[in-house]
Amino acid sequence: MDNNIVLDTDSYKMTHWQMYPQNTTEVFSYFESREGAAYPETVFFGLQYLMLKHLQDQVVTREKIEAAEQFCFEHFGDAGLFNKEGWVHVLERHDGRLPVEIRAVREGSIVPTSNVLFTIRNTDPKCAWLTNHLETLLVECWYPSTIATSSFFQLRTLTDYATRMGMDASYEALNLKLHDFGFRGSSSVESSALGGAAHLIPFLGTDNIVACRLIDEYYGLDDGVAGVSIPAAEHSTVTSHENEVDAYRQILQKYSFASVVSDSYDYWNALTNIWGGTLKAEVEKFIAEGNTLVIRPDSGDPINNVVESHNILGHIFGYTTNGKGFRSLPRGLNIIQGDGINHQMLDDICYAMYRERWTMENLAFGSGAGLLQNVNRDTQKFAMKCSSAVIDGKRRDVFKTPKTDRTKVSKRGS
């Protein structure tokens, strides 16, 4: 569907132009993450994308107004409910550009909940109805902000455990620890791109190409791309070989850095008897030359997968112990757990590794639906509310105070 700002809203908002008090000349609203959010702070992201995609330049045309008028007649059964005069005014007085002012905190900012993230007001006194007409689109900022927030707090979890394990806990050491596997599990290409772009605020690892493209198109980079990845096997590239050994050996011969899914038949056999048996000498030579092998279990219990993989590989290939008494596998021999990962599971795995005295030096995570899909607007309690209006030339505070839910008390003023 082509964008039509006249129709890109909730049905009921099409009727609000007749509901404000007479002589309302300004409506001022704000967007926030309210009290009771899952995380105490919010990483704000996505407004620039929404503005450039939906609000920039001439977005109102006569054809769009006529299409909206016809839709509203069929949708409501009453042609008089549509604010044709208001939209024609925007077209003729403003050349189809929206007379609104939006002010926001800097994207990527970490803001405590219950603080305003952006405000919007109309700048034409004949368009007070326009401010909250745009709410539906602008509130969609909840999604990228929630993903950015979740990823940021997962980075905090990794940082906390890295410190306790005696690892390098710098951003540079951890920014590839959580990889975006979410493209195929997203509800649309756009949601994958927007959510995946948000993940790239705190992290660099991604297999989500459309996320990198969105950042390049709507945010821009001085050079390079927003996210990075490595060659990786899937089950078809393993099971199309007559045996696993040939599949794994070919990857060792073709790449210097690769992730290899290893549970096509029997993960523990592959780990112990193929990687740690038939191919042991080749793996040792591979990593000794500065290359990196990432072994990926893709089924089974995630906690057991990670801990037991370290135990088995440590027994076969050896390990080192740091000053805090935590063990690490040889450099270049890694594990990535890419199934069943959300924030809670990531924390549980880190704790199990801590308990078993393994560092995360050789461990990474991949997350799909748990990263990009298992959220909603209430995860961070996002809402946009009117807080001020100018009526009969006087500014008036506007707010709500529902007795049944004090977390929904809104702000007042401008």
CSV table of C-alpha atoms in Angstrom, one decimal:
chain,number,residue,atom,x,y,z
A,1,MET,CA,0.0,0.0,0.0
A,2,ASP,CA,1.1,3.5,-0.7
A,3,ASN,CA,1.4,5.8,2.3
A,4,ASN,CA,-1.6,8.1,2.8
A,5,ILE,CA,-1.1,10.3,5.9
A,6,VAL,CA,-4.8,11.1,5.8
A,7,LEU,CA,-5.7,7.5,6.4
A,8,ASP,CA,-2.6,6.2,8.2
A,9,THR,CA,-4.3,6.5,11.6
A,10,ASP,CA,-6.9,4.8,13.8
A,11,SER,CA,-10.5,5.0,12.5
A,12,TYR,CA,-11.7,6.9,15.5
A,13,LYS,CA,-9.2,9.7,15.1
A,14,MET,CA,-10.8,10.6,11.8
A,15,THR,CA,-13.8,11.9,13.9
A,16,HIS,CA,-11.9,13.9,16.5
A,17,TRP,CA,-11.8,17.2,14.7
A,18,GLN,CA,-15.4,17.7,15.8
A,19,MET,CA,-14.8,16.7,19.4
A,20,TYR,CA,-12.3,19.3,20.7
A,21,PRO,CA,-13.8,22.4,22.3
A,22,GLN,CA,-14.8,25.2,20.0
A,23,ASN,CA,-11.9,27.6,19.3
A,24,THR,CA,-9.2,25.1,20.1
A,25,THR,CA,-6.1,26.4,18.2
A,26,GLU,CA,-3.3,24.2,19.6
A,27,VAL,CA,-3.0,20.7,20.9
A,28,PHE,CA,0.3,19.8,22.6
A,29,SER,CA,1.1,16.1,23.2
A,30,TYR,CA,4.1,14.1,24.5
A,31,PHE,CA,5.4,10.5,24.2
A,32,GLU,CA,6.9,8.6,27.2
A,33,SER,CA,7.7,5.2,28.7
A,34,ARG,CA,5.5,5.1,31.7
A,35,GLU,CA,5.9,3.8,35.2
A,36,GLY,CA,5.7,0.0,35.5
A,37,ALA,CA,7.9,-0.6,32.4
A,38,ALA,CA,9.9,-3.9,32.3
A,39,TYR,CA,13.2,-1.9,32.3
A,40,PRO,CA,13.9,1.2,34.4
A,41,GLU,CA,15.4,3.1,31.5
A,42,THR,CA,14.5,3.3,27.9
A,43,VAL,CA,16.8,3.6,24.9
A,44,PHE,CA,15.0,6.0,22.5
A,45,PHE,CA,15.2,5.1,18.8
A,46,GLY,CA,13.2,5.1,15.6
A,47,LEU,CA,11.6,8.5,15.4
A,48,GLN,CA,13.8,9.8,12.6
A,49,TYR,CA,12.8,6.8,10.5
A,50,LEU,CA,9.1,7.3,11.1
A,51,MET,CA,9.4,11.0,10.3
A,52,LEU,CA,11.4,10.6,7.2
A,53,LYS,CA,9.2,7.8,5.9
A,54,HIS,CA,5.8,9.2,6.7
A,55,LEU,CA,5.9,13.0,7.5
A,56,GLN,CA,8.6,14.6,5.5
A,57,ASP,CA,7.9,17.0,2.6
A,58,GLN,CA,4.6,17.0,0.7
A,59,VAL,CA,2.6,14.1,2.1
A,60,VAL,CA,-1.0,15.5,1.5
A,61,THR,CA,-2.3,15.5,-2.1
A,62,ARG,CA,-5.7,16.0,-3.6
A,63,GLU,CA,-5.8,12.4,-4.7
A,64,LYS,CA,-5.1,11.2,-1.1
A,65,ILE,CA,-7.8,13.5,0.3
A,66,GLU,CA,-10.3,12.1,-2.3
A,67,ALA,CA,-9.3,8.5,-1.5
A,68,ALA,CA,-9.7,9.2,2.2
A,69,GLU,CA,-13.1,10.9,1.7
A,70,GLN,CA,-14.4,7.9,-0.3
A,71,PHE,CA,-13.0,5.4,2.3
A,72,CYS,CA,-14.5,7.2,5.2
A,73,PHE,CA,-17.9,7.3,3.5
A,74,GLU,CA,-17.8,3.6,3.0
A,75,HIS,CA,-16.2,2.9,6.4
A,76,PHE,CA,-18.5,5.0,8.6
A,77,GLY,CA,-21.5,5.3,6.3
A,78,ASP,CA,-21.5,9.1,6.7
A,79,ALA,CA,-19.5,11.4,4.4
A,80,GLY,CA,-19.9,14.3,6.9
A,81,LEU,CA,-17.5,12.6,9.4
A,82,PHE,CA,-14.5,13.3,7.3
A,83,ASN,CA,-12.5,16.5,7.9
A,84,LYS,CA,-12.2,17.4,4.2
A,85,GLU,CA,-12.0,21.1,4.8
A,86,GLY,CA,-9.1,20.6,7.3
A,87,TRP,CA,-7.0,18.5,4.9
A,88,VAL,CA,-7.7,20.8,1.9
A,89,HIS,CA,-6.4,23.6,4.2
A,90,VAL,CA,-3.2,21.7,4.8
A,91,LEU,CA,-2.9,21.1,1.0
A,92,GLU,CA,-3.6,24.7,-0.1
A,93,ARG,CA,-2.1,26.7,2.8
A,94,HIS,CA,1.0,24.5,3.4
A,95,ASP,CA,1.4,22.8,0.0
A,96,GLY,CA,0.6,19.4,1.6
A,97,ARG,CA,3.3,19.7,4.2
A,98,LEU,CA,2.3,19.0,7.8
A,99,PRO,CA,2.2,22.1,10.1
A,100,VAL,CA,3.5,20.4,13.2
A,101,GLU,CA,6.6,20.8,15.4
A,102,ILE,CA,8.2,17.7,16.9
A,103,ARG,CA,11.0,18.0,19.5
A,104,ALA,CA,12.8,15.0,20.8
A,105,VAL,CA,15.7,13.7,22.9
A,106,ARG,CA,18.6,12.5,20.9
A,107,GLU,CA,18.1,9.1,19.4
A,108,GLY,CA,20.2,6.5,21.2
A,109,SER,CA,19.8,8.4,24.5
A,110,ILE,CA,19.2,6.3,27.7
A,111,VAL,CA,16.3,7.9,29.5
A,112,PRO,CA,14.7,6.9,32.9
A,113,THR,CA,11.1,5.9,32.5
A,114,SER,CA,8.4,8.5,33.2
A,115,ASN,CA,10.3,11.1,31.2
A,116,VAL,CA,9.2,12.7,28.0
A,117,LEU,CA,10.9,11.3,24.9
A,118,PHE,CA,9.3,13.6,22.3
A,119,THR,CA,6.6,16.3,22.0
A,120,ILE,CA,4.4,17.4,19.1
A,121,ARG,CA,2.2,20.4,18.6
A,122,ASN,CA,0.4,21.9,15.6
A,123,THR,CA,1.8,25.2,14.3
A,124,ASP,CA,-1.3,26.3,12.4
A,125,PRO,CA,-4.2,27.3,14.6
A,126,LYS,CA,-6.6,25.8,12.1
A,127,CYS,CA,-4.9,22.4,12.6
A,128,ALA,CA,-5.3,21.6,16.3
A,129,TRP,CA,-6.9,18.3,15.2
A,130,LEU,CA,-3.7,17.2,13.4
A,131,THR,CA,-1.5,16.7,16.5
A,132,ASN,CA,-3.2,13.6,17.7
A,133,HIS,CA,-4.2,12.4,14.3
A,134,LEU,CA,-0.5,11.6,14.0
A,135,GLU,CA,-0.4,9.7,17.3
A,136,THR,CA,-1.0,6.3,15.7
A,137,LEU,CA,2.1,6.5,13.5
A,138,LEU,CA,4.3,8.2,16.0
A,139,VAL,CA,3.5,5.8,18.8
A,140,GLU,CA,5.0,3.0,16.6
A,141,CYS,CA,8.3,4.4,18.0
A,142,TRP,CA,7.5,2.0,20.9
A,143,TYR,CA,8.8,-1.0,18.8
A,144,PRO,CA,12.3,0.1,17.9
A,145,SER,CA,12.7,1.8,21.3
A,146,THR,CA,11.7,-1.5,23.1
A,147,ILE,CA,14.1,-3.6,21.1
A,148,ALA,CA,17.0,-1.1,21.6
A,149,THR,CA,16.2,-1.1,25.3
A,150,SER,CA,16.1,-4.9,25.6
A,151,SER,CA,19.3,-5.3,23.7
A,152,PHE,CA,21.0,-2.6,25.8
A,153,PHE,CA,20.0,-4.3,29.1
A,154,GLN,CA,21.2,-7.6,27.7
A,155,LEU,CA,24.6,-5.9,27.0
A,156,ARG,CA,24.5,-4.8,30.7
A,157,THR,CA,23.9,-8.4,31.8
A,158,LEU,CA,26.9,-9.6,29.7
A,159,THR,CA,29.0,-6.7,31.0
A,160,ASP,CA,28.2,-7.6,34.6
A,161,TYR,CA,29.1,-11.3,34.1
A,162,ALA,CA,32.2,-10.5,32.2
A,163,THR,CA,33.4,-8.3,35.1
A,164,ARG,CA,32.7,-11.0,37.6
A,165,MET,CA,34.5,-13.6,35.5
A,166,GLY,CA,37.6,-11.6,35.1
A,167,MET,CA,37.1,-10.9,31.4
A,168,ASP,CA,37.6,-7.8,29.4
A,169,ALA,CA,34.2,-6.1,30.0
A,170,SER,CA,34.7,-3.3,27.5
A,171,TYR,CA,32.2,-2.6,24.8
A,172,GLU,CA,34.7,-3.6,22.2
A,173,ALA,CA,35.0,-7.0,23.8
A,174,LEU,CA,31.3,-7.6,24.0
A,175,ASN,CA,29.6,-6.0,21.1
A,176,LEU,CA,29.5,-9.2,19.1
A,177,LYS,CA,28.2,-11.4,21.9
A,178,LEU,CA,24.5,-11.1,20.9
A,179,HIS,CA,23.7,-11.7,17.2
A,180,ASP,CA,20.4,-10.8,15.5
A,181,PHE,CA,18.9,-14.0,13.9
A,182,GLY,CA,15.4,-12.4,13.8
A,183,PHE,CA,14.7,-11.6,10.1
A,184,ARG,CA,12.8,-14.8,9.3
A,185,GLY,CA,10.8,-14.7,12.5
A,186,SER,CA,9.6,-11.1,12.2
A,187,SER,CA,6.1,-10.2,11.2
A,188,SER,CA,7.3,-8.2,8.2
A,189,VAL,CA,10.3,-7.0,6.3
A,190,GLU,CA,9.7,-3.5,7.9
A,191,SER,CA,9.5,-4.8,11.4
A,192,SER,CA,12.6,-6.8,10.9
A,193,ALA,CA,14.5,-3.8,9.5
A,194,LEU,CA,13.3,-1.5,12.3
A,195,GLY,CA,13.8,-3.9,15.1
A,196,GLY,CA,17.1,-5.1,13.8
A,197,ALA,CA,18.3,-1.5,13.4
A,198,ALA,CA,17.4,-0.9,17.0
A,199,HIS,CA,19.5,-3.9,18.1
A,200,LEU,CA,22.5,-2.3,16.4
A,201,ILE,CA,22.4,0.6,18.8
A,202,PRO,CA,24.2,-1.5,21.5
A,203,PHE,CA,25.5,-4.4,19.4
A,204,LEU,CA,27.3,-5.0,16.0
A,205,GLY,CA,26.5,-8.6,15.2
A,206,THR,CA,23.6,-9.3,12.9
A,207,ASP,CA,22.4,-11.5,10.0
A,208,ASN,CA,19.6,-9.0,9.4
A,209,ILE,CA,20.6,-7.3,6.2
A,210,VAL,CA,17.5,-5.1,5.9
A,211,ALA,CA,18.4,-3.6,9.3
A,212,CYS,CA,21.8,-2.5,8.0
A,213,ARG,CA,20.1,-1.1,4.9
A,214,LEU,CA,17.5,0.9,7.0
A,215,ILE,CA,20.3,2.5,9.0
A,216,ASP,CA,22.2,3.4,5.9
A,217,GLU,CA,19.2,4.9,4.2
A,218,TYR,CA,17.5,6.7,7.1
A,219,TYR,CA,20.4,7.5,9.5
A,220,GLY,CA,23.6,7.3,7.4
A,221,LEU,CA,27.1,6.2,8.3
A,222,ASP,CA,30.4,8.0,7.6
A,223,ASP,CA,31.7,4.7,6.2
A,224,GLY,CA,31.1,0.9,6.3
A,225,VAL,CA,28.0,-0.8,7.4
A,226,ALA,CA,26.1,-0.8,10.7
A,227,GLY,CA,26.4,-4.5,11.4
A,228,VAL,CA,28.8,-7.4,10.7
A,229,SER,CA,28.5,-11.1,10.2
A,230,ILE,CA,30.4,-14.2,9.3
A,231,PRO,CA,30.0,-17.3,7.0
A,232,ALA,CA,27.7,-19.8,8.7
A,233,ALA,CA,26.4,-23.3,7.8
A,234,GLU,CA,22.7,-24.3,7.9
A,235,HIS,CA,21.3,-27.8,8.1
A,236,SER,CA,20.9,-28.1,4.3
A,237,THR,CA,24.6,-27.4,3.7
A,238,VAL,CA,25.5,-30.2,6.2
A,239,THR,CA,22.9,-32.8,5.4
A,240,SER,CA,23.4,-32.6,1.6
A,241,HIS,CA,26.8,-34.2,2.1
A,242,GLU,CA,27.0,-38.0,2.4
A,243,ASN,CA,28.5,-37.6,5.9
A,244,GLU,CA,29.1,-34.9,8.4
A,245,VAL,CA,32.9,-35.2,8.3
A,246,ASP,CA,33.0,-34.1,4.7
A,247,ALA,CA,30.7,-31.2,5.4
A,248,TYR,CA,32.7,-29.9,8.3
A,249,ARG,CA,36.1,-30.5,6.7
A,250,GLN,CA,35.0,-28.6,3.6
A,251,ILE,CA,34.2,-25.6,5.8
A,252,LEU,CA,37.5,-25.7,7.5
A,253,GLN,CA,39.2,-25.7,4.1
A,254,LYS,CA,37.2,-22.9,2.6
A,255,TYR,CA,36.9,-20.3,5.4
A,256,SER,CA,39.0,-18.7,8.1
A,257,PHE,CA,36.0,-17.8,10.3
A,258,ALA,CA,32.9,-19.8,10.2
A,259,SER,CA,29.9,-21.0,12.3
A,260,VAL,CA,28.9,-24.6,11.8
A,261,VAL,CA,25.6,-26.0,13.0
A,262,SER,CA,26.4,-29.4,14.4
A,263,ASP,CA,23.1,-31.0,15.5
A,264,SER,CA,21.8,-32.4,12.2
A,265,TYR,CA,22.0,-35.9,13.6
A,266,ASP,CA,23.6,-36.2,17.0
A,267,TYR,CA,25.2,-33.1,18.4
A,268,TRP,CA,27.1,-34.8,21.2
A,269,ASN,CA,28.6,-37.3,18.8
A,270,ALA,CA,29.6,-34.5,16.5
A,271,LEU,CA,31.2,-32.6,19.3
A,272,THR,CA,33.0,-35.5,20.9
A,273,ASN,CA,33.8,-37.9,18.0
A,274,ILE,CA,34.0,-35.6,14.9
A,275,TRP,CA,35.2,-32.2,16.0
A,276,GLY,CA,37.0,-33.7,19.0
A,277,GLY,CA,38.0,-36.9,17.3
A,278,THR,CA,38.2,-37.4,13.5
A,279,LEU,CA,38.8,-33.7,12.9
A,280,LYS,CA,40.7,-32.9,16.1
A,281,ALA,CA,44.1,-32.4,14.5
A,282,GLU,CA,42.6,-30.3,11.7
A,283,VAL,CA,40.7,-28.1,14.2
A,284,GLU,CA,43.9,-27.6,16.2
A,285,LYS,CA,45.8,-26.6,13.1
A,286,PHE,CA,42.9,-24.4,12.0
A,287,ILE,CA,42.8,-22.3,15.2
A,288,ALA,CA,46.6,-22.4,15.6
A,289,GLU,CA,46.8,-20.4,12.3
A,290,GLY,CA,44.6,-17.7,13.8
A,291,ASN,CA,41.3,-18.9,12.4
A,292,THR,CA,38.0,-19.2,14.3
A,293,LEU,CA,35.6,-22.1,14.4
A,294,VAL,CA,32.2,-21.5,16.0
A,295,ILE,CA,30.3,-24.7,16.8
A,296,ARG,CA,26.5,-24.2,17.0
A,297,PRO,CA,24.1,-26.5,18.8
A,298,ASP,CA,20.6,-25.8,17.5
A,299,SER,CA,18.4,-28.1,19.6
A,300,GLY,CA,18.1,-29.3,23.1
A,301,ASP,CA,18.3,-27.5,26.4
A,302,PRO,CA,20.2,-24.2,25.9
A,303,ILE,CA,21.9,-24.1,29.3
A,304,ASN,CA,23.1,-27.7,29.1
A,305,ASN,CA,24.2,-27.2,25.5
A,306,VAL,CA,26.5,-24.3,26.4
A,307,VAL,CA,27.9,-25.7,29.7
A,308,GLU,CA,28.5,-29.3,28.5
A,309,SER,CA,30.0,-28.1,25.2
A,310,HIS,CA,32.6,-26.2,27.2
A,311,ASN,CA,33.2,-29.2,29.5
A,312,ILE,CA,33.7,-31.6,26.6
A,313,LEU,CA,35.8,-29.3,24.4
A,314,GLY,CA,37.8,-28.3,27.4
A,315,HIS,CA,38.6,-31.9,28.2
A,316,ILE,CA,39.6,-32.6,24.6
A,317,PHE,CA,41.3,-29.4,23.6
A,318,GLY,CA,42.4,-28.0,26.9
A,319,TYR,CA,41.8,-24.7,28.6
A,320,THR,CA,43.4,-21.8,30.3
A,321,THR,CA,42.5,-20.4,33.7
A,322,ASN,CA,42.6,-16.6,34.5
A,323,GLY,CA,43.5,-14.9,37.8
A,324,LYS,CA,39.9,-15.2,39.1
A,325,GLY,CA,39.9,-18.9,38.6
A,326,PHE,CA,37.7,-19.0,35.5
A,327,ARG,CA,38.4,-21.2,32.5
A,328,SER,CA,38.5,-20.4,28.8
A,329,LEU,CA,38.8,-22.7,25.8
A,330,PRO,CA,41.6,-22.2,23.3
A,331,ARG,CA,41.4,-19.0,21.3
A,332,GLY,CA,39.5,-19.6,18.1
A,333,LEU,CA,37.4,-22.5,19.4
A,334,ASN,CA,33.9,-21.0,20.2
A,335,ILE,CA,30.3,-21.9,20.8
A,336,ILE,CA,27.2,-20.0,19.7
A,337,GLN,CA,23.8,-20.7,21.3
A,338,GLY,CA,21.2,-19.5,18.8
A,339,ASP,CA,18.1,-21.3,19.8
A,340,GLY,CA,15.7,-20.3,22.6
A,341,ILE,CA,17.5,-17.1,23.5
A,342,ASN,CA,15.7,-14.2,25.2
A,343,HIS,CA,17.0,-12.0,28.0
A,344,GLN,CA,16.0,-14.4,30.8
A,345,MET,CA,17.7,-17.4,29.0
A,346,LEU,CA,20.8,-15.3,28.3
A,347,ASP,CA,21.0,-14.5,32.0
A,348,ASP,CA,20.4,-18.1,33.0
A,349,ILE,CA,23.2,-19.3,30.7
A,350,CYS,CA,25.6,-16.7,32.0
A,351,TYR,CA,24.8,-17.7,35.6
A,352,ALA,CA,25.4,-21.4,34.8
A,353,MET,CA,28.7,-20.6,33.2
A,354,TYR,CA,29.7,-18.5,36.2
A,355,ARG,CA,28.7,-21.3,38.5
A,356,GLU,CA,30.7,-23.8,36.5
A,357,ARG,CA,33.7,-21.4,36.5
A,358,TRP,CA,33.8,-20.9,32.7
A,359,THR,CA,34.2,-17.4,31.2
A,360,MET,CA,32.3,-16.2,28.2
A,361,GLU,CA,35.4,-15.7,26.1
A,362,ASN,CA,34.4,-18.4,23.7
A,363,LEU,CA,30.7,-17.9,23.9
A,364,ALA,CA,28.2,-15.9,21.8
A,365,PHE,CA,24.4,-15.9,21.5
A,366,GLY,CA,22.0,-15.6,18.6
A,367,SER,CA,18.5,-14.5,19.1
A,368,GLY,CA,15.5,-14.5,16.7
A,369,ALA,CA,11.9,-14.2,17.8
A,370,GLY,CA,13.1,-13.7,21.4
A,371,LEU,CA,14.8,-10.6,20.2
A,372,LEU,CA,12.4,-9.0,17.7
A,373,GLN,CA,9.0,-10.5,18.4
A,374,ASN,CA,8.5,-11.2,22.1
A,375,VAL,CA,7.6,-7.6,23.0
A,376,ASN,CA,4.6,-5.3,22.8
A,377,ARG,CA,3.8,-1.7,23.6
A,378,ASP,CA,3.2,-2.5,27.2
A,379,THR,CA,6.7,-4.0,27.7
A,380,GLN,CA,7.9,-0.4,28.3
A,381,LYS,CA,4.4,1.0,28.9
A,382,PHE,CA,4.6,3.5,26.0
A,383,ALA,CA,1.9,6.1,25.5
A,384,MET,CA,1.4,9.5,23.8
A,385,LYS,CA,-0.9,11.9,25.6
A,386,CYS,CA,-2.2,15.4,25.3
A,387,SER,CA,-0.9,17.6,28.1
A,388,SER,CA,-1.8,21.1,27.0
A,389,ALA,CA,-4.2,23.0,24.7
A,390,VAL,CA,-4.9,26.5,23.7
A,391,ILE,CA,-8.7,27.3,23.8
A,392,ASP,CA,-10.2,30.7,23.3
A,393,GLY,CA,-6.7,32.1,23.3
A,394,LYS,CA,-5.8,30.7,26.7
A,395,ARG,CA,-3.5,27.8,27.4
A,396,ARG,CA,-5.0,25.0,29.5
A,397,ASP,CA,-3.4,22.0,31.2
A,398,VAL,CA,-4.9,18.8,29.9
A,399,PHE,CA,-4.4,15.5,31.8
A,400,LYS,CA,-6.1,12.3,33.0
A,401,THR,CA,-6.1,10.8,36.5
A,402,PRO,CA,-7.8,7.4,36.3
A,403,LYS,CA,-8.5,6.1,39.9
A,404,THR,CA,-8.4,2.5,38.6
A,405,ASP,CA,-4.8,2.7,37.5
A,406,ARG,CA,-2.5,5.3,38.9
A,407,THR,CA,0.3,4.3,36.5
A,408,LYS,CA,-1.8,5.9,33.7
A,409,VAL,CA,-1.9,9.3,35.3
A,410,SER,CA,-0.7,11.6,32.5
A,411,LYS,CA,1.5,14.7,32.6
A,412,ARG,CA,0.2,18.2,32.4
A,413,GLY,CA,1.6,21.4,30.8
A,414,SER,CA,3.8,22.1,27.9
